[in-house]
Amino acid sequence: MTILKGKTAVVTGSTSGIGLACARVLAAAGANIVLNGMGTPAEVEKECSAIKSEFAVKAIYSPADMAKPIEIAGLIALSEATFGSVDILINNAGVQHVSPIEEFPPEKWDAVLAINLSAAFHAIRAAVPGMKRRGWGRIISTASAHSRVASPFKSAYVAAKHGIDGLTKTVALELARSKITCNCISPGYVWTPLVEKQIPNTMNARNMRRDEVISDVLLAAQPTKEFVTVEQVASLALFLCSDEAAQITGANLAIDGGWTAA
Ligand code: NAD
């Protein structure tokens, strides 16, 4: 399948997890890829080379820090200079901090808002002029079930993800006549190495079986009691890039095992 042949996709926070899965699925559909995120040079090189060799596309890596507006503008400029365009922008980089509101460190608030929300604004702002000139674009942000509902102790994350919902709707309306769609995807709990590593300790601490930890602790809020997979999120992102999704814009698409239906 090469529906994205000749297109270039910038995926922020794509050195692991959901972002890496999105980069690989878009590459499999023929897009050139700009990887971004934290990681050792060896790990980044491994993922970048794998994308190039497995999918016969071009790929580069930018270490731009999504907390820094000037580096975000540089990421878009580098992508345009290297490949001639940014046709698909996936705002995915994200961090979390968990703390009661009265103890929440202001610098953590600033960092979560910068990386999870302001980075999307800066990247969209930089990428839209080129998309408008070419008359085609897809902007997708990884939001969260926390863009629709809250959980205690996650004030910055919930505020940032609700902000992504509002930013998505606003940009979609502004670009509605420009053949550029803007949507966000809201996963529930996604199976990542980060989640997997918590399981043995929680089994010991609570004297629970693995399946009990998964369903009663980690997935307490998720009715299916199953994790979303990174591939499922990436497949939805790929669909949003297709011509069939041209009339989906301003949407916040839940992929959360029923969490936000409750
Ligand atoms: P992850 O930790 O595997 O990936 C996060 C990515 O962001 C990594 O590539 C990391 O290097 C990058 N990153 C972090 N800070 C950065 C910075 N300052 N500059 C550039 N890159 C930076 O986690 P993930 O679960 O794949 O998360 C990806 C997105 O999905 C996030 O926005 C997260 O909020 C969202 N999300 C995750 C889940 C889940 O259960 N895993 C659920 C809903 C939403």
Tab-separated table of C-alpha atoms and ligand atoms in Angstrom:
chain	number	residue	atom	x	y	z
A	1	MET	CA	0.000	0.000	0.000
A	2	THR	CA	1.574	3.275	-1.058
A	3	ILE	CA	-1.250	5.783	-0.581
A	4	LEU	CA	1.198	8.260	0.962
A	5	LYS	CA	3.977	7.943	-1.620
A	6	GLY	CA	5.657	11.316	-2.152
A	7	LYS	CA	4.278	12.724	1.096
A	8	THR	CA	6.380	13.657	4.117
A	9	ALA	CA	5.272	13.016	7.686
A	10	VAL	CA	6.723	14.699	10.769
A	11	VAL	CA	5.948	12.687	13.891
A	12	THR	CA	6.989	14.344	17.155
A	13	GLY	CA	7.937	12.026	20.002
A	14	SER	CA	8.469	9.105	17.633
A	15	THR	CA	11.461	7.400	19.226
A	16	SER	CA	9.129	5.069	21.137
A	17	GLY	CA	5.550	4.023	21.820
A	18	ILE	CA	2.641	5.455	19.849
A	19	GLY	CA	4.794	7.891	17.858
A	20	LEU	CA	7.142	5.196	16.611
A	21	ALA	CA	4.186	3.001	15.621
A	22	CYS	CA	2.660	5.942	13.711
A	23	ALA	CA	5.963	6.618	11.933
A	24	ARG	CA	6.269	2.970	10.891
A	25	VAL	CA	2.662	2.708	9.651
A	26	LEU	CA	2.988	5.931	7.618
A	27	ALA	CA	6.310	4.712	6.195
A	28	ALA	CA	4.672	1.408	5.253
A	29	ALA	CA	2.144	3.498	3.303
A	30	GLY	CA	4.999	5.194	1.426
A	31	ALA	CA	5.594	8.455	3.336
A	32	ASN	CA	9.043	9.849	4.012
A	33	ILE	CA	9.489	10.184	7.756
A	34	VAL	CA	10.961	12.738	10.135
A	35	LEU	CA	11.553	11.074	13.488
A	36	ASN	CA	11.876	13.158	16.652
A	37	GLY	CA	12.223	12.525	20.368
A	38	MET	CA	14.630	11.453	23.069
A	39	GLY	CA	16.921	8.468	22.709
A	40	THR	CA	20.545	7.418	22.474
A	41	PRO	CA	22.166	7.913	19.061
A	42	ALA	CA	22.408	4.133	18.673
A	43	GLU	CA	18.695	3.547	19.418
A	44	VAL	CA	17.610	6.378	17.135
A	45	GLU	CA	19.877	5.176	14.326
A	46	LYS	CA	18.460	1.648	14.670
A	47	GLU	CA	14.846	2.833	14.308
A	48	CYS	CA	15.670	5.258	11.482
A	49	SER	CA	17.586	2.595	9.517
A	50	ALA	CA	14.824	0.041	10.057
A	51	ILE	CA	12.229	2.424	8.611
A	52	LYS	CA	14.397	3.124	5.545
A	53	SER	CA	15.257	-0.501	4.828
A	54	GLU	CA	11.907	-2.130	5.653
A	55	PHE	CA	9.706	0.352	3.801
A	56	ALA	CA	12.011	1.782	1.094
A	57	VAL	CA	11.328	5.389	2.097
A	58	LYS	CA	13.591	8.221	3.219
A	59	ALA	CA	13.856	9.005	6.925
A	60	ILE	CA	15.745	11.515	9.019
A	61	TYR	CA	15.895	12.226	12.731
A	62	SER	CA	15.705	15.583	14.509
A	63	PRO	CA	16.488	15.884	18.226
A	64	ALA	CA	14.399	19.080	18.503
A	65	ASP	CA	13.153	19.675	22.055
A	66	MET	CA	9.372	20.079	21.942
A	67	ALA	CA	9.558	22.346	24.986
A	68	LYS	CA	11.404	24.963	22.899
A	69	PRO	CA	9.447	26.954	20.261
A	70	ILE	CA	12.582	27.841	18.289
A	71	GLU	CA	13.547	24.170	17.972
A	72	ILE	CA	10.000	23.249	16.898
A	73	ALA	CA	10.151	25.845	14.103
A	74	GLY	CA	13.565	24.391	13.226
A	75	LEU	CA	12.091	20.877	13.015
A	76	ILE	CA	9.502	21.974	10.439
A	77	ALA	CA	12.107	24.010	8.507
A	78	LEU	CA	14.545	21.063	8.443
A	79	SER	CA	11.809	18.738	7.180
A	80	GLU	CA	10.787	21.151	4.409
A	81	ALA	CA	14.420	21.764	3.431
A	82	THR	CA	15.185	18.017	3.316
A	83	PHE	CA	12.045	16.655	1.659
A	84	GLY	CA	10.407	19.752	0.164
A	85	SER	CA	7.240	19.558	2.251
A	86	VAL	CA	5.521	18.657	5.494
A	87	ASP	CA	2.251	17.089	4.380
A	88	ILE	CA	1.393	15.193	7.546
A	89	LEU	CA	2.076	16.512	11.037
A	90	ILE	CA	1.540	14.222	14.007
A	91	ASN	CA	1.816	16.072	17.315
A	92	ASN	CA	2.531	13.188	19.634
A	93	ALA	CA	5.363	14.048	22.068
A	94	GLY	CA	4.068	13.933	25.610
A	95	VAL	CA	5.082	13.745	29.246
A	96	GLN	CA	3.157	13.224	32.481
A	97	HIS	CA	3.530	14.417	36.067
A	98	VAL	CA	1.312	13.141	38.886
A	99	SER	CA	0.871	15.251	42.017
A	100	PRO	CA	-1.842	16.847	44.203
A	101	ILE	CA	-2.617	20.354	42.958
A	102	GLU	CA	-1.260	22.136	46.055
A	103	GLU	CA	2.075	20.339	45.708
A	104	PHE	CA	2.287	20.415	41.906
A	105	PRO	CA	5.690	21.948	41.051
A	106	PRO	CA	5.138	25.024	38.837
A	107	GLU	CA	8.068	24.023	36.632
A	108	LYS	CA	6.413	20.619	36.010
A	109	TRP	CA	3.161	22.404	35.111
A	110	ASP	CA	5.085	24.564	32.632
A	111	ALA	CA	6.894	21.557	31.117
A	112	VAL	CA	3.733	19.439	30.691
A	113	LEU	CA	1.860	22.357	29.105
A	114	ALA	CA	4.822	23.196	26.846
A	115	ILE	CA	5.413	19.668	25.522
A	116	ASN	CA	1.823	18.358	25.454
A	117	LEU	CA	0.003	21.501	24.249
A	118	SER	CA	2.124	24.492	23.202
A	119	ALA	CA	4.367	22.300	21.019
A	120	ALA	CA	1.338	21.405	18.885
A	121	PHE	CA	0.517	25.099	18.449
A	122	HIS	CA	4.073	25.948	17.398
A	123	ALA	CA	4.341	23.002	14.994
A	124	ILE	CA	0.934	23.636	13.394
A	125	ARG	CA	1.726	27.332	13.052
A	126	ALA	CA	4.962	26.527	11.222
A	127	ALA	CA	3.587	23.729	9.020
A	128	VAL	CA	0.304	25.297	7.835
A	129	PRO	CA	1.713	27.836	5.322
A	130	GLY	CA	3.343	25.046	3.268
A	131	MET	CA	0.240	22.837	3.495
A	132	LYS	CA	-1.904	25.742	2.287
A	133	ARG	CA	0.438	26.424	-0.640
A	134	ARG	CA	0.254	22.789	-1.723
A	135	GLY	CA	-3.484	22.487	-1.036
A	136	TRP	CA	-3.280	19.315	1.056
A	137	GLY	CA	-2.525	18.523	4.659
A	138	ARG	CA	-3.250	16.245	7.574
A	139	ILE	CA	-2.741	17.421	11.157
A	140	ILE	CA	-3.270	14.824	13.862
A	141	SER	CA	-2.550	15.226	17.562
A	142	THR	CA	-2.345	12.423	20.078
A	143	ALA	CA	-4.690	13.632	22.797
A	144	SER	CA	-5.980	11.171	25.417
A	145	ALA	CA	-9.110	10.024	27.192
A	146	HIS	CA	-7.927	12.821	29.483
A	147	SER	CA	-8.930	15.303	26.786
A	148	ARG	CA	-12.536	14.299	27.578
A	149	VAL	CA	-12.574	13.312	31.264
A	150	ALA	CA	-10.311	14.011	34.246
A	151	SER	CA	-8.472	11.924	36.813
A	152	PRO	CA	-7.202	13.322	40.128
A	153	PHE	CA	-3.567	14.415	40.473
A	154	LYS	CA	-3.059	14.948	36.732
A	155	SER	CA	-4.005	18.640	36.551
A	156	ALA	CA	-1.376	19.700	34.010
A	157	TYR	CA	-1.849	16.670	31.755
A	158	VAL	CA	-5.657	16.917	31.784
A	159	ALA	CA	-5.525	20.675	31.157
A	160	ALA	CA	-3.074	20.205	28.274
A	161	LYS	CA	-5.068	17.393	26.669
A	162	HIS	CA	-8.351	19.328	26.982
A	163	GLY	CA	-6.421	22.177	25.336
A	164	ILE	CA	-5.512	19.900	22.415
A	165	ASP	CA	-9.232	19.246	21.911
A	166	GLY	CA	-9.931	22.998	21.657
A	167	LEU	CA	-6.900	23.708	19.483
A	168	THR	CA	-7.926	20.886	17.128
A	169	LYS	CA	-11.457	22.249	16.656
A	170	THR	CA	-10.232	25.811	16.105
A	171	VAL	CA	-7.579	24.874	13.548
A	172	ALA	CA	-10.047	22.576	11.749
A	173	LEU	CA	-12.497	25.468	11.303
A	174	GLU	CA	-9.777	27.852	10.104
A	175	LEU	CA	-8.514	25.333	7.519
A	176	ALA	CA	-11.852	23.850	6.481
A	177	ARG	CA	-11.679	25.310	2.953
A	178	SER	CA	-7.965	24.543	2.463
A	179	LYS	CA	-8.091	20.733	1.995
A	180	ILE	CA	-6.284	20.389	5.321
A	181	THR	CA	-7.893	18.349	8.080
A	182	CYS	CA	-7.072	18.654	11.767
A	183	ASN	CA	-8.129	15.962	14.225
A	184	CYS	CA	-7.052	14.417	17.491
A	185	ILE	CA	-6.993	10.818	18.630
A	186	SER	CA	-7.822	10.055	22.254
A	187	PRO	CA	-6.453	6.721	23.443
A	188	GLY	CA	-7.257	5.127	26.762
A	189	TYR	CA	-4.483	3.020	28.300
A	190	VAL	CA	-2.090	1.938	25.599
A	191	TRP	CA	0.146	-1.085	25.997
A	192	THR	CA	3.714	0.290	26.036
A	193	PRO	CA	6.920	-0.972	27.690
A	194	LEU	CA	6.365	1.709	30.323
A	195	VAL	CA	3.109	0.050	31.384
A	196	GLU	CA	4.474	-3.491	31.145
A	197	LYS	CA	7.349	-2.690	33.503
A	198	GLN	CA	4.937	-1.631	36.281
A	199	ILE	CA	3.236	-5.012	36.436
A	200	PRO	CA	5.713	-7.199	38.414
A	201	ASN	CA	6.111	-4.607	41.195
A	202	THR	CA	2.379	-4.078	41.452
A	203	MET	CA	1.815	-7.865	41.621
A	204	ASN	CA	4.193	-8.025	44.600
A	205	ALA	CA	2.939	-4.880	46.318
A	206	ARG	CA	-0.739	-5.878	46.129
A	207	ASN	CA	-0.344	-9.644	46.232
A	208	MET	CA	-2.286	-9.932	42.990
A	209	ARG	CA	-2.055	-12.076	39.876
A	210	ARG	CA	-0.925	-10.480	36.622
A	211	ASP	CA	-4.456	-10.526	35.148
A	212	GLU	CA	-5.863	-8.930	38.336
A	213	VAL	CA	-3.294	-6.125	38.193
A	214	ILE	CA	-4.167	-5.464	34.578
A	215	SER	CA	-7.955	-5.459	34.959
A	216	ASP	CA	-8.473	-4.101	38.500
A	217	VAL	CA	-5.579	-1.656	38.844
A	218	LEU	CA	-4.261	-0.495	35.488
A	219	LEU	CA	-7.511	-0.813	33.554
A	220	ALA	CA	-9.895	0.088	36.371
A	221	ALA	CA	-11.485	2.797	34.179
A	222	GLN	CA	-11.443	0.887	30.872
A	223	PRO	CA	-14.608	-1.232	30.410
A	224	THR	CA	-13.076	-3.728	27.958
A	225	LYS	CA	-10.303	-4.461	30.499
A	226	GLU	CA	-7.929	-4.663	27.573
A	227	PHE	CA	-5.169	-2.291	26.549
A	228	VAL	CA	-5.276	-0.338	23.346
A	229	THR	CA	-2.262	-1.274	21.200
A	230	VAL	CA	0.095	1.198	19.550
A	231	GLU	CA	-0.739	-0.430	16.213
A	232	GLN	CA	-4.455	0.286	16.702
A	233	VAL	CA	-3.726	3.972	17.352
A	234	ALA	CA	-1.363	4.133	14.370
A	235	SER	CA	-3.953	2.501	12.088
A	236	LEU	CA	-6.469	5.198	13.012
A	237	ALA	CA	-3.863	7.873	12.257
A	238	LEU	CA	-3.218	6.266	8.859
A	239	PHE	CA	-6.937	6.247	8.077
A	240	LEU	CA	-7.123	9.965	8.924
A	241	CYS	CA	-4.401	10.523	6.301
A	242	SER	CA	-6.410	8.789	3.568
A	243	ASP	CA	-8.671	10.434	0.988
A	244	GLU	CA	-11.603	8.565	2.554
A	245	ALA	CA	-11.103	10.677	5.709
A	246	ALA	CA	-11.145	14.027	3.884
A	247	GLN	CA	-14.425	15.016	5.547
A	248	ILE	CA	-13.304	14.100	9.056
A	249	THR	CA	-12.035	17.324	10.590
A	250	GLY	CA	-12.301	18.903	14.011
A	251	ALA	CA	-12.953	15.442	15.474
A	252	ASN	CA	-11.729	14.014	18.753
A	253	LEU	CA	-11.734	10.278	18.102
A	254	ALA	CA	-11.861	8.012	21.151
A	255	ILE	CA	-9.970	4.710	21.058
A	256	ASP	CA	-10.354	3.850	24.719
A	257	GLY	CA	-12.167	0.530	25.205
A	258	GLY	CA	-15.314	2.416	26.213
A	259	TRP	CA	-13.705	4.511	28.989
A	260	THR	CA	-15.338	7.796	28.009
A	261	ALA	CA	-18.684	6.185	27.134
A	262	ALA	CA	-19.368	5.724	30.836
B	1	NAD	P1	6.340	7.280	25.222
B	1	NAD	O1	6.972	7.736	26.494
B	1	NAD	O2	6.644	5.917	24.702
B	1	NAD	O3	6.596	8.342	24.056
B	1	NAD	C1	6.725	9.716	24.280
B	1	NAD	C2	7.600	10.299	23.200
B	1	NAD	O4	7.720	11.716	23.420
B	1	NAD	C3	9.024	9.709	23.219
B	1	NAD	O5	9.496	9.568	21.905
B	1	NAD	C4	9.807	10.811	23.940
B	1	NAD	O6	11.187	10.814	23.614
B	1	NAD	C5	9.093	12.045	23.396
B	1	NAD	N1	9.347	13.247	24.164
B	1	NAD	C6	9.167	13.482	25.487
B	1	NAD	N2	9.554	14.728	25.800
B	1	NAD	C7	10.003	15.303	24.648
B	1	NAD	C8	10.548	16.579	24.315
B	1	NAD	N3	10.728	17.533	25.222
B	1	NAD	N4	10.886	16.815	23.021
B	1	NAD	C9	10.729	15.848	22.071
B	1	NAD	N5	10.227	14.625	22.338
B	1	NAD	C10	9.861	14.368	23.609
B	1	NAD	O7	4.789	7.403	25.509
B	1	NAD	P2	3.508	7.120	24.610
B	1	NAD	O8	2.579	6.382	25.499
B	1	NAD	O9	3.827	6.555	23.283
B	1	NAD	O10	2.954	8.615	24.457
B	1	NAD	C11	2.793	9.288	23.222
B	1	NAD	C12	1.608	10.231	23.319
B	1	NAD	O11	0.441	9.462	23.589
B	1	NAD	C13	1.710	11.269	24.436
B	1	NAD	O12	1.239	12.521	23.973
B	1	NAD	C14	0.793	10.706	25.507
B	1	NAD	O13	0.267	11.705	26.324
B	1	NAD	C15	-0.272	10.055	24.652
B	1	NAD	N6	-1.075	9.018	25.321
B	1	NAD	C16	-0.506	7.881	25.836
B	1	NAD	C17	-1.319	6.941	26.473
B	1	NAD	C18	-0.770	5.663	27.073
B	1	NAD	O14	-1.502	4.968	27.810
B	1	NAD	N7	0.455	5.258	26.787
B	1	NAD	C19	-2.692	7.168	26.574
B	1	NAD	C20	-3.219	8.339	26.022
B	1	NAD	C21	-2.407	9.267	25.399
